[in-house]
Amino acid sequence: CLLSRGLGDVYKRQVKDWEARLDYYIGTIRDFPFEWGFNDCLCLADGAINAQTGSYLFQDWRGTYTNEWGCLLNYKKKLKKVGCCDIVEAVDKRLDRLNVTIPRRGSLVGRRNHLGASVMSIAFGIVVSDKAAFLGYDGLVFLPVQDNDIFWNV
């Protein structure tokens, strides 16, 4: 993943300067276009988690896929391995779900059918204010948080 290859995968809670690190990460990747397996929504989520905690949480989910079909095969294989029916259940096993309408900055967000999210039926983003950063085809897009979004605490 963009800015997240080859580093450790031990998960920790937020580091002292997490807000500055998250700002830097978002600023660094904001204009990078979508690319399967290198800069897709799972890479965005994992990079933002690393910026906040110093660790990657989904490194084991990232495969060597380079297209939508390869991503789908990787996704199905990982779901079977962890015994989950979908990506939401898999994330729930790793992060605490937030039942809020106004999530705090840095929270992981899942949005159904964002920009045609077809592989997992959900796209991941990161809450940056009253908006969430999602990966669009030409870089990050900042969209208002919605009532039907799913949030997890990082």
Tab-separated table of C-alpha atoms in Angstrom:
chain	number	residue	atom	x	y	z
A	1	CYS	CA	0.000	0.000	0.000
A	2	LEU	CA	1.023	3.548	-0.597
A	3	LEU	CA	3.263	4.660	2.291
A	4	SER	CA	2.682	1.408	4.164
A	5	ARG	CA	4.711	-1.383	2.617
A	6	GLY	CA	7.029	-3.627	4.569
A	7	LEU	CA	6.404	-2.340	8.070
A	8	GLY	CA	5.251	-4.066	11.251
A	9	ASP	CA	1.757	-5.280	11.945
A	10	VAL	CA	1.487	-5.090	15.739
A	11	TYR	CA	-1.535	-2.979	16.626
A	12	LYS	CA	-1.280	-0.297	19.318
A	13	ARG	CA	-3.516	2.551	20.442
A	14	GLN	CA	-2.995	6.142	19.292
A	15	VAL	CA	0.453	7.666	19.667
A	16	LYS	CA	1.043	11.038	21.307
A	17	ASP	CA	1.293	13.076	18.076
A	18	TRP	CA	-1.373	11.126	16.162
A	19	GLU	CA	-3.243	14.202	14.913
A	20	ALA	CA	-0.166	15.719	13.254
A	21	ARG	CA	0.762	12.308	11.820
A	22	LEU	CA	-2.767	11.838	10.440
A	23	ASP	CA	-2.707	15.326	8.882
A	24	TYR	CA	0.644	14.547	7.252
A	25	TYR	CA	-0.582	11.196	5.927
A	26	ILE	CA	-3.783	12.698	4.467
A	27	GLY	CA	-1.824	15.555	2.905
A	28	THR	CA	0.751	13.202	1.415
A	29	ILE	CA	-1.720	10.872	-0.297
A	30	ARG	CA	-4.502	13.309	-1.167
A	31	ASP	CA	-3.654	13.502	-4.901
A	32	PHE	CA	-2.633	9.871	-5.508
A	33	PRO	CA	-5.115	8.120	-7.784
A	34	PHE	CA	-6.865	4.876	-6.945
A	35	GLU	CA	-4.848	1.760	-7.778
A	36	TRP	CA	-5.826	-1.785	-6.778
A	37	GLY	CA	-3.504	-3.252	-4.138
A	38	PHE	CA	-1.383	-0.110	-3.912
A	39	ASN	CA	-3.765	2.743	-3.168
A	40	ASP	CA	-7.254	1.365	-2.590
A	41	CYS	CA	-9.649	1.929	0.318
A	42	LEU	CA	-8.118	-0.781	2.499
A	43	CYS	CA	-4.689	0.789	1.976
A	44	LEU	CA	-6.144	4.194	2.890
A	45	ALA	CA	-7.649	2.790	6.097
A	46	ASP	CA	-4.508	0.923	7.090
A	47	GLY	CA	-2.263	3.903	6.372
A	48	ALA	CA	-4.483	6.167	8.478
A	49	ILE	CA	-4.476	3.620	11.308
A	50	ASN	CA	-0.686	3.452	11.107
A	51	ALA	CA	-0.441	7.246	11.186
A	52	GLN	CA	-2.430	7.251	14.420
A	53	THR	CA	-0.992	4.178	16.147
A	54	GLY	CA	2.383	3.441	14.583
A	55	SER	CA	1.113	0.003	13.496
A	56	TYR	CA	-0.806	-1.551	10.634
A	57	LEU	CA	-4.016	-3.389	11.465
A	58	PHE	CA	-4.962	-4.881	8.081
A	59	GLN	CA	-1.578	-5.840	6.673
A	60	ASP	CA	-2.652	-9.488	6.564
A	61	TRP	CA	-5.646	-8.529	4.377
A	62	ARG	CA	-3.580	-6.797	1.758
A	63	GLY	CA	-2.711	-9.114	-1.089
A	64	THR	CA	-0.717	-8.926	-4.258
A	65	TYR	CA	-3.786	-8.119	-6.345
A	66	THR	CA	-3.610	-5.550	-9.116
A	67	ASN	CA	-7.209	-5.521	-10.322
A	68	GLU	CA	-10.775	-5.835	-9.058
A	69	TRP	CA	-10.975	-9.577	-9.726
A	70	GLY	CA	-7.749	-10.254	-7.811
A	71	CYS	CA	-9.004	-8.120	-4.936
A	72	LEU	CA	-12.273	-10.059	-4.843
A	73	LEU	CA	-10.437	-13.395	-4.724
A	74	ASN	CA	-8.157	-12.121	-1.948
A	75	TYR	CA	-11.137	-10.773	-0.005
A	76	LYS	CA	-13.111	-14.035	-0.233
A	77	LYS	CA	-10.061	-16.046	0.851
A	78	LYS	CA	-9.438	-13.791	3.863
A	79	LEU	CA	-13.096	-13.899	4.935
A	80	LYS	CA	-13.049	-17.679	4.872
A	81	LYS	CA	-9.783	-17.779	6.835
A	82	VAL	CA	-11.102	-15.553	9.653
A	83	GLY	CA	-14.593	-17.093	9.621
A	84	CYS	CA	-16.500	-13.913	8.811
A	85	CYS	CA	-19.401	-13.369	6.425
A	86	ASP	CA	-18.351	-9.848	5.363
A	87	ILE	CA	-15.757	-7.137	5.889
A	88	VAL	CA	-17.848	-5.328	8.520
A	89	GLU	CA	-17.843	-8.420	10.735
A	90	ALA	CA	-14.089	-8.805	10.156
A	91	VAL	CA	-13.402	-5.182	11.166
A	92	ASP	CA	-15.661	-5.595	14.220
A	93	LYS	CA	-13.271	-8.343	15.383
A	94	ARG	CA	-10.359	-5.878	15.328
A	95	LEU	CA	-11.825	-2.494	16.245
A	96	ASP	CA	-14.579	-1.316	18.566
A	97	ARG	CA	-17.674	-0.156	16.729
A	98	LEU	CA	-18.906	3.347	17.575
A	99	ASN	CA	-22.638	3.920	17.861
A	100	VAL	CA	-22.533	7.671	17.354
A	101	THR	CA	-23.862	10.175	14.841
A	102	ILE	CA	-20.859	12.485	15.184
A	103	PRO	CA	-17.684	10.382	15.207
A	104	ARG	CA	-14.430	11.769	16.486
A	105	ARG	CA	-11.588	12.691	14.160
A	106	GLY	CA	-9.485	9.726	13.135
A	107	SER	CA	-12.319	7.183	13.332
A	108	LEU	CA	-12.497	4.566	10.608
A	109	VAL	CA	-15.664	4.900	8.536
A	110	GLY	CA	-17.363	2.386	6.295
A	111	ARG	CA	-19.834	3.537	3.675
A	112	ARG	CA	-21.933	1.225	1.579
A	113	ASN	CA	-21.701	1.633	-2.197
A	114	HIS	CA	-19.441	4.705	-2.152
A	115	LEU	CA	-18.256	5.367	-5.731
A	116	GLY	CA	-19.470	1.964	-6.788
A	117	ALA	CA	-17.601	-0.035	-4.108
A	118	SER	CA	-18.199	-3.410	-5.643
A	119	VAL	CA	-15.698	-5.865	-4.186
A	120	MET	CA	-16.574	-5.536	-0.514
A	121	SER	CA	-19.841	-3.600	-0.941
A	122	ILE	CA	-18.353	-1.064	1.442
A	123	ALA	CA	-15.661	1.580	1.075
A	124	PHE	CA	-13.394	2.607	3.924
A	125	GLY	CA	-12.508	6.171	4.762
A	126	ILE	CA	-11.252	8.158	7.699
A	127	VAL	CA	-13.077	10.875	9.612
A	128	VAL	CA	-11.187	14.184	9.369
A	129	SER	CA	-13.793	16.668	10.661
A	130	ASP	CA	-17.514	16.694	9.924
A	131	LYS	CA	-16.337	15.056	6.711
A	132	ALA	CA	-14.657	11.784	5.890
A	133	ALA	CA	-11.824	11.251	3.432
A	134	PHE	CA	-12.524	8.493	0.909
A	135	LEU	CA	-10.403	7.403	-1.994
A	136	GLY	CA	-11.752	8.467	-5.369
A	137	TYR	CA	-10.362	7.627	-8.790
A	138	ASP	CA	-8.203	10.775	-8.851
A	139	GLY	CA	-7.279	10.993	-5.163
A	140	LEU	CA	-9.063	11.713	-1.913
A	141	VAL	CA	-12.581	13.092	-1.831
A	142	PHE	CA	-13.991	14.689	1.304
A	143	LEU	CA	-17.653	13.899	1.872
A	144	PRO	CA	-20.019	14.759	4.717
A	145	VAL	CA	-20.495	12.067	7.347
A	146	GLN	CA	-23.858	10.329	6.848
A	147	ASP	CA	-26.350	8.774	9.260
A	148	ASN	CA	-25.970	5.309	7.735
A	149	ASP	CA	-22.135	5.275	7.887
A	150	ILE	CA	-20.470	2.707	10.122
A	151	PHE	CA	-17.750	3.960	12.486
A	152	TRP	CA	-14.970	2.255	14.388
A	153	ASN	CA	-12.674	3.643	17.058
A	154	VAL	CA	-8.966	3.758	16.157
